[in-house]
Amino acid sequence: MPDAIFSHPRLARIHNAFGGDRDDLTAYLRIADELGADRVLGVGCGTGSPAAHGYRVLDVRQAPDRPGREFVFVAERTT
């Protein structure tokens, strides 16, 4: 489960606005388009920006609250 402070939608928008330029996403999303993908996997990365482009996003995040598990599936997001 993500830290509570990062799960609020308003904070996610602020993170995206100030989190720096993500020019690399354009190339990755283009590849997903070429492959006909309808969902992408996000591993510990940001706030799910690909969902804003119409993809279903499967998020995997760090899980410090779950002993013995480094990462867990958190959520599936859509626009």
Backbone as a ProteinNet text record, in pm:
[ID]
protein_1_A
[PRIMARY]
MPDAIFSHPRLARIHNAFGGDRDDLTAYLRIADELGADRVLGVGCGTGSPAAHGYRVLDVRQAPDRPGREFVFVAERTT
[TERTIARY]
84.2	0	88.8	57.3	140.1	126.3	225.5	213	88	12.9	-114.3	-98.5	10.8	29.6	33.5	74.5	84.6	-40.7	-140.2	-259	-368	-352.3	-453.3	-440.5	-550.8	-544	-484	-512.5	-458.8	-306.3	-253.3	-108.2	-45	-115.4	-64.7	-50.8	-149.2	-140.8	-23.3	-2.7	109.7	241	249.9	370.7	399.1	296.2	314.7	357.9	303.4	336	479.9	529.7	663	765.5	724.3	811.6	913.9	917.5	1014.8	954.9	1022.8	977.2	992.2	891.6	896	888.9	982.7	986.5	1001.8	1058.4	1077.7	945.5	839.9	711.5	656	679.2	628.2	678	805.6	862.7	805.1	791.1	737.5	591.5	513.8	372.6	357.2	447.5	445.9	469.9	563.6	589.3	464.6	401.7	279.7	171.7	159.2	62.8	94.5	221.9	262.9	235.1	245.1	220.9	72.5	-9	-151.9	-186.5	-100.4	-122.7	-239.7	-313.8	-419.4	-389.6	-282.3	-241.9	-90.3	-40.4	103.5	130.6	252.5	293.7	381.9	346.2	427	490	622	691	759.2	697.6	754.6	783.4	695.1	728.1	612.1	619.5	528.3	383.9	295.7	154.6	63.5	114.7	28.7	-3	89.7	65.9	12.8	54.4	-0.8	-152.5	-212.8	-358.9	-424.4	-358.2	-411.5	-411.8	-338.5	-333.2	-423	-509.2	-605.9	-565.3	-451	-406.4	-455.5	-480.7	-499.5	-358.9	-336.7	-203.3	-206.2	-121	-104.6	14.6	-9.9	96.3	153.3	284.8	354.8	443.8	430.9	504.2	579	669.3	739	638	664.9	571.2	639.1	683.2	751.4	661.3	529.2	435.8	404.3	467.6	442.6	573.9	606.9	733.3	749.3	869.5	899.2	862.3	801.4	764.6	822.8	907.8	964.8	865.8	792.5	697	563.8	456.4	323.3	244.6	146.8	53.7	-33.5	-47	-123.3	-259.9	-263.6	-390.3	-385.5	-503.3	-517	-589.2	-528.2	-587.5	-633.1	-739.2	-784.8	-822.2	-841.8	-878.6	-1019.8
-117	0	123.4	223.1	343	421.4	503.7	591.3	676	695.9	768.2	905.7	973	1106.9	1107	996	990.9	937	893.9	834.6	936.7	1058.9	1161.7	1214.6	1216.9	1260.7	1400	1491.6	1627.5	1626.7	1547.1	1539.3	1472.7	1378.3	1315.4	1419	1508.3	1613.4	1707.3	1741.2	1828.4	1758.4	1630	1552.6	1557.1	1537.7	1538.9	1676.1	1782.2	1917.6	1955.3	1911.3	1951.1	1838.8	1722.5	1606	1602.7	1703.6	1705.5	1658.1	1690	1655.1	1505.9	1441.7	1298.4	1276.7	1335.3	1318.8	1173.1	1090.1	949.2	874.4	920.6	851.2	849.8	955.1	961.4	843.6	814.7	702.9	569.6	552	426.1	407.1	514.5	504.5	480.1	533.1	507.1	357.7	299.1	155.1	76.2	115.1	46.7	56.3	173.7	190.9	97.5	93.7	9.6	-138.1	-178.6	-318	-347.5	-243.9	-262.3	-288.3	-242.8	-265.7	-181.8	-237.4	-159.5	-135.5	-197.4	-174	-175.8	-106.3	-98.7	-127	-167.4	-197.3	-85.1	-30.3	71.6	12.7	10.3	-47.8	64.2	104.9	207.8	338.4	378	495.5	593.6	698.6	810	782.4	854.5	854.4	801.8	723	660.5	745.8	828.4	915.6	843.8	719.9	653.5	637.3	635.8	625.8	746.4	860.5	980.7	969.5	873.9	851.3	735	689.5	587	443.6	422.3	286.7	245.4	116.6	61.5	44.3	92.6	88	-3.7	-104.7	-192.1	-140.2	-93.8	-35.2	-137	-139.1	-218.9	-122.4	-122.1	-26.8	-96.7	-22.6	-74.9	-98.2	-197.8	-235.4	-242.8	-128.5	-133.2	-180.5	-173.7	-215.4	-364.8	-439.5	-583.2	-659.4	-703.9	-775.2	-894.3	-906.9	-1018.1	-992.8	-879.8	-847	-711.5	-711	-583.6	-501.2	-567.4	-497.2	-570.3	-496.7	-556.5	-486.4	-557.6	-498.1	-401.7	-280	-179.6	-156	-127.1	-85.5	-97.3	-102.8	-91.2	39.5	125.9	257	269.9	343.3	382.7	529.4	589	731.2	750.4
0	0	0	-82.1	-85.2	44.8	73.9	189.5	171.2	278.7	270.8	206.7	233.5	178.8	25.7	-34.8	-180.3	-247.9	-171	-231.7	-262.1	-217.4	-241.6	-384.9	-462.7	-603.7	-621.9	-530.6	-544.1	-534.7	-443.5	-429.8	-551	-611.6	-733.4	-844.4	-857.1	-960.2	-932.9	-806.3	-771	-802.3	-769.2	-799.8	-948.9	-1030.2	-1175.5	-1225.1	-1165.8	-1210.2	-1177.1	-1062.5	-1018.5	-1025.4	-1069.2	-1068.2	-1179.1	-1259.4	-1367.5	-1498	-1603.8	-1737.4	-1760.4	-1817.7	-1846.1	-1996.4	-2069.6	-2214.8	-2255.5	-2167.5	-2200.3	-2215.3	-2150.6	-2159.3	-2301.1	-2375.7	-2512.7	-2594.5	-2586.2	-2662.2	-2615.2	-2484.3	-2432	-2471.5	-2465.1	-2502.8	-2652.7	-2731.3	-2875.8	-2902.4	-2829.3	-2843.1	-2803.2	-2693.7	-2650.3	-2757.7	-2820.6	-2930.6	-3046.4	-3085.1	-3197.9	-3171	-3045.2	-3008.3	-2983.6	-2987.3	-2963.7	-2817.9	-2727.5	-2584.5	-2534.2	-2439.9	-2376.1	-2228	-2177.1	-2039.3	-2029.7	-1928	-1904.7	-1757.3	-1728.1	-1591.7	-1540.3	-1426	-1361.5	-1237.2	-1230.9	-1115.6	-1038.3	-928.4	-842.2	-912.6	-1003.2	-1084.1	-1094.1	-1018.4	-1036.7	-999	-1065.1	-1026.9	-1135.6	-1225.1	-1325.2	-1445.4	-1490	-1604.8	-1728	-1757.4	-1876.2	-1872.1	-1753.2	-1743.6	-1809.5	-1803.5	-1866.7	-2018.4	-2071.8	-2216.3	-2258.3	-2166.7	-2201.2	-2173.8	-2112	-2080.2	-1942.5	-1925.6	-1791.6	-1736.1	-1616.9	-1556.5	-1435.1	-1436.8	-1321.5	-1242.8	-1120.5	-1038.4	-940.9	-931.7	-831.6	-755	-623.3	-541	-429.1	-365.7	-248.4	-136.9	-53.4	52.6	188.7	243.1	372.4	485.6	465.8	569.9	565.1	473	459.7	472.4	593.1	614.7	520.2	464.9	375.4	230.9	203.1	64.9	28.5	-71.3	-112.9	-192.9	-282.3	-366.8	-365.5	-381.8	-392.6	-502.9	-557.3	-651.7	-573.8	-621.2	-549.1	-611.4	-738.7	-798.4	-948.9	-1005.5	-1150.2	-1174.2	-1253.4	-1278	-1421.9	-1438.7	-1571.8	-1564.7	-1680.1	-1679.6	-1633.2
[MASK]
+++++++++++++++++++++++++++++++++++++++++++++++++++++++++++++++++++++++++++++++

